[in-house]
XYZ file of C-alpha atoms in Angstrom:
490
model
C -7.572 -46.926 6.315
C -6.114 -45.897 9.667
C -2.794 -44.102 9.624
C -0.658 -42.305 12.179
C 0.253 -38.733 11.342
C 3.565 -39.049 13.191
C 5.328 -42.273 12.296
C 7.166 -43.382 15.417
C 10.364 -44.395 13.690
C 10.907 -40.914 12.224
C 8.908 -38.528 14.358
C 9.849 -39.649 17.858
C 11.437 -36.967 20.035
C 15.162 -37.127 20.614
C 14.811 -36.398 24.325
C 13.673 -39.925 25.149
C 14.684 -39.698 28.786
C 12.642 -36.550 29.334
C 9.656 -38.043 27.504
C 9.801 -41.096 29.783
C 10.128 -38.923 32.884
C 7.222 -36.733 31.757
C 4.885 -39.653 31.071
C 5.810 -41.380 34.337
C 5.297 -38.129 36.257
C 1.844 -37.714 34.719
C 0.867 -41.267 35.603
C 2.303 -40.896 39.107
C 0.216 -37.761 39.671
C -2.942 -39.516 38.473
C -2.476 -42.613 40.646
C -1.223 -40.648 43.643
C -4.386 -38.549 43.846
C -6.530 -41.668 44.006
C -4.958 -42.581 47.369
C -3.227 -39.523 48.820
C -6.455 -38.172 50.359
C -6.993 -41.255 52.560
C -4.786 -40.074 55.415
C -6.396 -36.628 55.434
C -9.980 -37.908 55.710
C -10.380 -37.342 59.483
C -8.954 -33.817 59.133
C -11.294 -33.066 56.218
C -14.228 -34.429 58.213
C -13.554 -31.967 61.016
C -12.761 -29.001 58.762
C -15.718 -29.277 56.356
C -18.174 -31.106 58.666
C -18.503 -34.268 56.608
C -20.593 -37.140 57.928
C -18.382 -40.196 58.500
C -20.322 -42.419 56.109
C -19.906 -39.784 53.354
C -16.109 -39.563 53.596
C -15.552 -42.315 51.055
C -17.076 -40.072 48.379
C -13.948 -37.907 48.590
C -12.206 -40.951 47.114
C -15.050 -42.277 44.962
C -15.892 -38.915 43.361
C -12.426 -39.063 41.820
C -12.159 -42.764 41.030
C -15.617 -43.311 39.543
C -15.396 -40.378 37.126
C -11.845 -41.457 36.303
C -13.023 -44.985 35.538
C -16.002 -43.941 33.464
C -14.160 -41.531 31.183
C -10.819 -43.368 30.952
C -11.642 -45.180 27.715
C -13.040 -41.998 26.180
C -9.797 -40.237 27.102
C -7.839 -42.823 25.155
C -10.083 -42.376 22.124
C -9.689 -38.580 22.254
C -5.892 -38.930 22.345
C -5.946 -41.030 19.178
C -8.336 -38.696 17.349
C -7.190 -35.226 18.356
C -3.515 -35.679 19.136
C -1.723 -37.271 22.088
C 0.275 -34.167 23.018
C -2.746 -31.878 22.778
C -4.952 -34.171 24.861
C -2.148 -34.732 27.382
C -1.904 -30.977 27.896
C -5.681 -30.631 28.101
C -5.865 -33.278 30.801
C -3.126 -31.579 32.801
C -5.004 -28.261 32.597
C -8.313 -29.731 33.806
C -6.590 -31.698 36.570
C -4.599 -28.677 37.792
C -7.539 -26.260 37.859
C -9.715 -28.808 39.673
C -6.939 -29.311 42.244
C -6.905 -25.564 42.866
C -10.685 -25.548 43.352
C -10.497 -28.528 45.721
C -7.783 -26.925 47.800
C -10.006 -23.864 48.242
C -13.190 -25.879 48.951
C -15.507 -24.347 51.572
C -18.021 -27.189 52.116
C -18.452 -30.899 51.300
C -20.267 -30.268 48.006
C -17.561 -27.999 46.611
C -14.834 -30.525 47.474
C -16.734 -33.444 45.934
C -17.388 -31.528 42.702
C -13.721 -30.565 42.482
C -12.665 -34.172 43.048
C -14.997 -35.331 40.277
C -13.526 -32.801 37.826
C -10.066 -33.917 38.937
C -11.055 -37.452 37.961
C -12.126 -36.206 34.535
C -8.745 -34.536 34.022
C -6.984 -37.716 35.130
C -9.059 -39.777 32.683
C -7.945 -37.513 29.847
C -4.314 -37.484 30.951
C -3.631 -41.123 31.875
C -4.218 -42.804 28.474
C -2.149 -40.108 26.777
C 0.889 -40.972 28.923
C 0.819 -44.556 27.686
C 0.141 -43.771 24.019
C 2.932 -41.175 23.984
C 5.333 -43.843 25.236
C 4.088 -46.299 22.630
C 4.668 -43.900 19.730
C 8.001 -42.619 21.057
C 9.809 -45.825 22.007
C 9.870 -47.955 18.853
C 12.643 -50.388 19.763
C 11.137 -53.466 21.430
C 13.606 -53.578 24.321
C 13.361 -49.839 24.945
C 9.583 -50.009 24.857
C 9.594 -52.904 27.328
C 11.799 -50.951 29.737
C 9.697 -47.813 29.341
C 6.447 -49.690 29.943
C 8.069 -51.448 32.888
C 9.023 -48.132 34.469
C 5.535 -46.764 33.774
C 4.001 -49.835 35.431
C 6.244 -49.534 38.488
C 5.243 -45.891 38.877
C 1.565 -46.815 38.519
C 1.919 -49.385 41.296
C 4.061 -47.183 43.521
C 1.965 -44.030 43.232
C -0.949 -45.467 45.159
C 1.341 -47.061 47.727
C 3.294 -43.931 48.688
C 0.219 -41.709 48.632
C -0.479 -42.364 52.300
C 3.014 -41.317 53.332
C 2.966 -38.129 51.241
C -0.537 -37.304 52.437
C 0.494 -37.840 56.052
C 3.518 -35.570 55.798
C 1.578 -32.749 54.112
C -1.406 -33.027 56.469
C 0.801 -33.058 59.566
C 3.178 -30.247 58.594
C 0.936 -28.035 56.450
C -2.764 -28.727 55.912
C -4.940 -31.219 54.073
C -5.619 -28.428 51.562
C -2.015 -28.526 50.376
C -2.485 -32.126 49.244
C -4.518 -30.594 46.425
C -2.860 -27.195 46.123
C 0.597 -28.706 45.559
C -0.725 -30.074 42.255
C -0.900 -26.528 40.869
C 2.866 -25.845 40.569
C 3.512 -29.512 39.750
C 0.948 -29.346 36.944
C 2.524 -26.191 35.550
C 5.983 -27.773 35.445
C 4.587 -30.949 33.901
C 2.774 -28.980 31.173
C 5.991 -27.122 30.331
C 7.876 -30.434 30.090
C 5.240 -31.886 27.753
C 5.372 -28.841 25.472
C 9.171 -29.060 25.345
C 9.712 -32.805 24.965
C 6.657 -34.414 23.337
C 5.902 -34.176 19.634
C 2.341 -34.326 18.339
C 0.940 -37.522 16.858
C -2.502 -38.927 16.193
C -4.257 -41.590 14.175
C -6.187 -40.416 11.138
C -8.999 -42.795 10.240
C -11.234 -40.213 8.558
C -13.721 -40.089 11.435
C -13.561 -37.906 14.530
C -16.516 -39.394 16.400
C -16.090 -40.378 20.043
C -18.390 -42.603 22.068
C -19.594 -39.953 24.496
C -22.927 -41.740 24.964
C -21.262 -44.935 26.148
C -18.859 -43.108 28.439
C -21.625 -41.117 30.121
C -23.776 -44.236 30.499
C -21.092 -46.265 32.280
C -20.055 -43.350 34.512
C -23.559 -42.423 35.701
C -24.456 -46.098 36.011
C -21.496 -46.789 38.272
C -22.219 -43.735 40.414
C -25.818 -44.898 40.878
C -24.792 -48.414 41.887
C -22.102 -47.336 44.342
C -24.361 -44.675 45.849
C -27.073 -47.301 46.403
C -24.587 -49.618 48.122
C -23.296 -46.848 50.383
C -26.744 -45.538 51.373
C -28.315 -48.974 51.866
C -26.959 -49.235 55.419
C -28.921 -46.120 56.421
C -31.989 -46.413 54.183
C -32.378 -50.185 53.923
C -32.238 -52.299 50.781
C -36.006 -52.209 50.335
C -36.376 -48.426 50.390
C -37.690 -46.759 47.208
C -34.599 -44.529 47.046
C -32.149 -47.438 47.070
C -34.204 -49.485 44.618
C -34.426 -46.464 42.330
C -30.665 -45.913 42.241
C -30.062 -49.637 41.716
C -32.511 -49.656 38.806
C -30.911 -46.602 37.209
C -27.467 -48.161 37.554
C -28.486 -51.491 36.032
C -30.377 -49.852 33.146
C -27.480 -47.533 32.286
C -24.907 -50.319 32.378
C -27.168 -52.432 30.166
C -27.456 -49.446 27.806
C -23.663 -49.224 27.758
C -23.359 -52.876 26.719
C -26.060 -52.427 24.050
C -24.373 -49.270 22.812
C -21.002 -50.998 22.493
C -22.503 -54.043 20.757
C -25.032 -52.500 18.391
C -25.504 -48.730 18.465
C -22.166 -46.945 18.173
C -20.019 -47.141 15.048
C -16.869 -46.486 17.094
C -17.495 -48.131 20.470
C -15.194 -47.480 23.383
C -14.956 -51.224 23.994
C -15.542 -53.641 21.075
C -17.038 -56.547 23.006
C -15.237 -59.064 20.799
C -12.048 -58.311 22.741
C -13.422 -60.359 25.649
C -13.324 -63.514 23.533
C -9.625 -63.470 24.331
C -9.350 -65.587 27.481
C -6.183 -63.887 28.691
C -7.692 -60.403 28.370
C -10.829 -61.389 30.291
C -8.861 -63.131 33.041
C -6.449 -60.230 33.476
C -9.321 -57.752 33.803
C -10.980 -59.898 36.473
C -7.677 -60.034 38.354
C -7.356 -56.246 38.074
C -10.909 -55.786 39.338
C -10.655 -58.116 42.341
C -7.150 -57.197 43.491
C -7.857 -53.471 43.393
C -11.242 -53.891 45.092
C -9.402 -55.356 48.063
C -6.518 -52.873 48.044
C -8.431 -49.588 47.797
C -10.935 -50.611 50.442
C -7.984 -51.495 52.662
C -6.365 -48.070 52.110
C -9.548 -46.385 53.308
C -10.315 -48.636 56.283
C -6.713 -49.031 57.438
C -6.416 -45.245 57.672
C -9.534 -45.046 59.839
C -8.288 -47.933 62.007
C -4.991 -46.171 62.616
C -6.438 -42.732 63.380
C -9.876 -43.332 64.907
C -9.077 -46.524 66.821
C -5.344 -46.472 67.532
C -4.980 -42.695 67.787
C -2.228 -42.241 65.182
C -1.478 -38.753 63.864
C -1.540 -38.178 60.085
C 2.263 -38.339 59.973
C 2.361 -41.552 62.028
C -0.315 -42.976 59.727
C 1.819 -42.196 56.690
C 4.817 -43.991 58.164
C 2.605 -46.946 59.132
C 2.026 -47.449 55.397
C 5.752 -47.967 54.745
C 5.665 -51.811 54.930
C 2.813 -51.878 52.428
C 4.463 -49.313 50.163
C 7.899 -50.920 50.214
C 6.391 -54.363 49.743
C 4.645 -53.250 46.556
C 7.629 -51.387 45.108
C 10.299 -53.978 45.917
C 8.189 -56.937 44.804
C 7.109 -55.234 41.566
C 10.684 -54.399 40.598
C 12.146 -57.694 41.765
C 9.606 -59.926 40.050
C 9.612 -58.123 36.679
C 12.526 -60.175 35.278
C 10.757 -63.428 36.158
C 7.547 -62.690 34.253
C 8.997 -63.489 30.781
C 10.632 -66.660 32.128
C 7.766 -68.141 34.141
C 4.754 -66.557 32.472
C 2.218 -64.489 34.395
C -0.116 -67.246 35.625
C 1.923 -68.723 38.517
C 2.992 -65.256 39.620
C -0.577 -63.949 39.606
C -1.770 -66.893 41.670
C 1.071 -66.393 44.151
C 0.436 -62.665 44.473
C -3.314 -63.111 44.941
C -2.857 -65.779 47.623
C -0.368 -63.595 49.494
C -2.812 -60.672 49.322
C -5.633 -62.805 50.722
C -3.369 -64.077 53.523
C -2.268 -60.549 54.446
C -5.853 -59.292 54.612
C -7.030 -62.248 56.700
C -4.115 -61.622 59.087
C -4.908 -57.901 59.264
C -8.528 -58.671 60.209
C -7.258 -59.842 63.619
C -6.118 -56.326 64.617
C -7.954 -55.162 67.748
C -8.432 -51.836 69.522
C -5.172 -52.474 71.368
C -3.137 -53.502 68.315
C 0.609 -52.926 68.357
C 2.278 -51.867 65.109
C 5.236 -54.278 65.149
C 3.364 -57.366 66.321
C -0.079 -56.831 64.745
C 0.226 -54.519 61.726
C 3.739 -54.731 60.263
C 3.537 -58.378 59.167
C 0.122 -58.385 57.474
C 0.680 -55.114 55.617
C 4.076 -56.291 54.372
C 2.599 -59.583 53.113
C -0.242 -57.676 51.433
C 2.242 -55.299 49.808
C 4.423 -58.094 48.432
C 1.356 -59.825 47.029
C 0.078 -56.672 45.350
C 3.533 -55.927 43.936
C 3.702 -59.353 42.313
C 0.234 -58.827 40.844
C 1.073 -55.398 39.419
C 4.243 -56.710 37.752
C 2.490 -59.569 35.961
C -1.087 -58.379 35.390
C -0.395 -56.099 32.413
C 1.721 -58.781 30.740
C -1.118 -61.272 31.165
C -3.615 -58.887 29.597
C -1.532 -57.794 26.613
C 0.536 -60.887 25.746
C -1.969 -62.370 23.277
C -3.229 -59.257 21.479
C -1.835 -57.491 18.451
C -0.112 -54.117 18.390
C -3.230 -52.191 17.380
C -5.126 -53.546 20.391
C -2.489 -52.763 23.002
C -3.951 -49.350 23.811
C -7.479 -50.730 24.121
C -6.390 -53.529 26.443
C -4.292 -51.166 28.568
C -7.302 -48.886 28.889
C -9.506 -51.808 29.873
C -7.084 -52.882 32.590
C -6.964 -49.366 34.001
C -10.743 -49.130 33.893
C -11.154 -52.494 35.647
C -8.803 -51.298 38.375
C -10.719 -48.074 38.882
C -14.155 -49.714 38.834
C -13.017 -52.501 41.139
C -11.499 -49.995 43.550
C -14.625 -47.834 43.662
C -17.088 -50.700 44.123
C -14.801 -52.510 46.568
C -14.520 -49.370 48.656
C -18.312 -48.989 48.724
C -18.952 -52.619 49.676
C -16.276 -52.798 52.378
C -17.331 -49.461 53.869
C -20.884 -50.773 54.077
C -19.721 -53.933 55.847
C -17.649 -51.940 58.328
C -20.507 -49.524 59.029
C -22.964 -52.372 59.572
C -20.845 -53.687 62.451
C -19.968 -50.387 64.129
C -23.431 -49.206 65.111
C -22.366 -49.311 68.733
C -19.452 -46.969 68.138
C -21.490 -43.838 68.537
C -22.398 -44.217 72.214
C -21.136 -45.617 75.473
C -17.612 -45.462 76.790
C -14.769 -44.402 74.509
C -13.067 -47.797 74.821
C -16.268 -49.578 73.839
C -16.605 -47.322 70.805
C -13.029 -48.055 69.742
C -13.599 -51.774 70.117
C -16.774 -51.574 68.026
C -14.915 -49.709 65.287
C -12.051 -52.204 65.348
C -14.524 -55.073 65.119
C -16.236 -53.513 62.096
C -12.952 -52.847 60.318
C -11.767 -56.383 61.089
C -14.872 -57.902 59.538
C -14.405 -55.747 56.446
C -10.733 -56.803 56.115
C -11.782 -60.449 56.360
C -14.399 -60.021 53.636
C -11.871 -58.158 51.493
C -9.690 -61.298 51.528
C -12.381 -62.966 49.430
C -11.743 -60.623 46.500
C -8.220 -61.916 45.692
C -9.417 -65.495 46.237
C -11.965 -64.940 43.461
C -9.106 -63.444 41.454
C -7.195 -66.732 41.807
C -9.944 -68.491 39.832
C -9.560 -65.918 37.071
C -5.748 -66.169 37.123
C -5.953 -69.923 36.540
C -7.574 -69.162 33.177
C -4.496 -67.274 31.941
C -2.776 -69.426 29.263
C 0.438 -71.214 30.170
C 2.352 -69.966 27.102
C 5.214 -67.691 28.123
C 4.475 -64.110 27.011
C 7.955 -63.564 25.528
C 7.300 -66.382 23.031
C 3.867 -65.044 22.113
C 5.056 -61.489 21.682
C 8.099 -62.465 19.651
C 5.900 -64.461 17.313
C 3.349 -61.663 16.932
C 5.930 -58.966 16.354
C 7.836 -61.075 13.838
C 4.604 -61.666 11.959
C 3.765 -57.970 12.004
C 7.180 -57.063 10.675
C 6.809 -59.601 7.880
C 3.377 -58.279 7.009
C 4.715 -54.750 6.975
């Protein structure tokens, strides 16, 4: 029988406000570092002599490792203690940030970013499980999860602005080095405010085999996609990486279905239509957004000549659109249900990306960039406010952590693969950017980025098909019924 060594009703910390702030700060740090490096990419390229087509690995080294080990991180928190694992994740993340800030060549930075992703994967699930065991009142838990979700959405959006300010006024290295004092303060807050709790089911096994299989498999697939533009799809190297990726992902599925006694992802969870649909929405919407972060930064700096600080401020419409829409739409989700809101948000995202694809080498911010990025931001904000509700509304209390982990994993995997695919599309149409007149090169780059933005609009359109599968039943009715039944059973 599974029990929890710290019953929430009796063992929850009294400093609820500090616990909420600590968990939100941890999640903000995790999400921020997935996007904050985008603005600094041209500066890093010049400082460490990166090749342009390898820059995306500064982002993907973090996000792919994060995605692959996220579910394992959640399992470790349940088995070995949420406070202990939270602190361990902070330590790994902080030390890797220090190493990245001191990086001396591309390899050292990429390794540090990968270890950062591992620390984030350990830390992120702990923030959510600590909230779940601390806030036992349904209304308080809803508000706490709502704040956590808003921070998760806003962290990626404001990353460009923070990265631009630091890069312009200090150095790209301080984007990573600033995590060291922040991590120390966060660790002290966790030790002061969070009490230890864990589930005791008599077995301490963790599905390391499955986690390693999905991580290495994803790296192989994304690497093959990125290198295919240079090597060609028929080259032995590309075919080899594709084969390794497919075999390892198939091994992961087999491991979860048959081999492991405590799988990271019991495949039966996908029989729930709402869970499957919400994960597809998370995958497609993030695939479009993260690829846009990367390419929009290059458009602004390499084509339009923006400084890092100007690039950060150019992200304000997108950032504010996400934050304002996510907060404003939250009260409507229980009333309308997530399905119409998801469809609306996905359509707005597709429209914004299609509009952005028209930006040329002579684009003006107010007339050509402000409108599409604002529309994209509003669409993504609506999605972020309703996606988690869609994924968790029809599952029981014991499955909430699993489903939350799945949604986070789908976001990370979608972002990493979307970034690889869109970068490939952009590179395939900018072959003329390396020679000729400067204006011709800028026009070739703008054309490649525009084509990638247009293709990225297809991702949320696919997400619309998934959103239509979300049940019509209002989540507040479902949750009330489930919680009442659980109370009665208890």
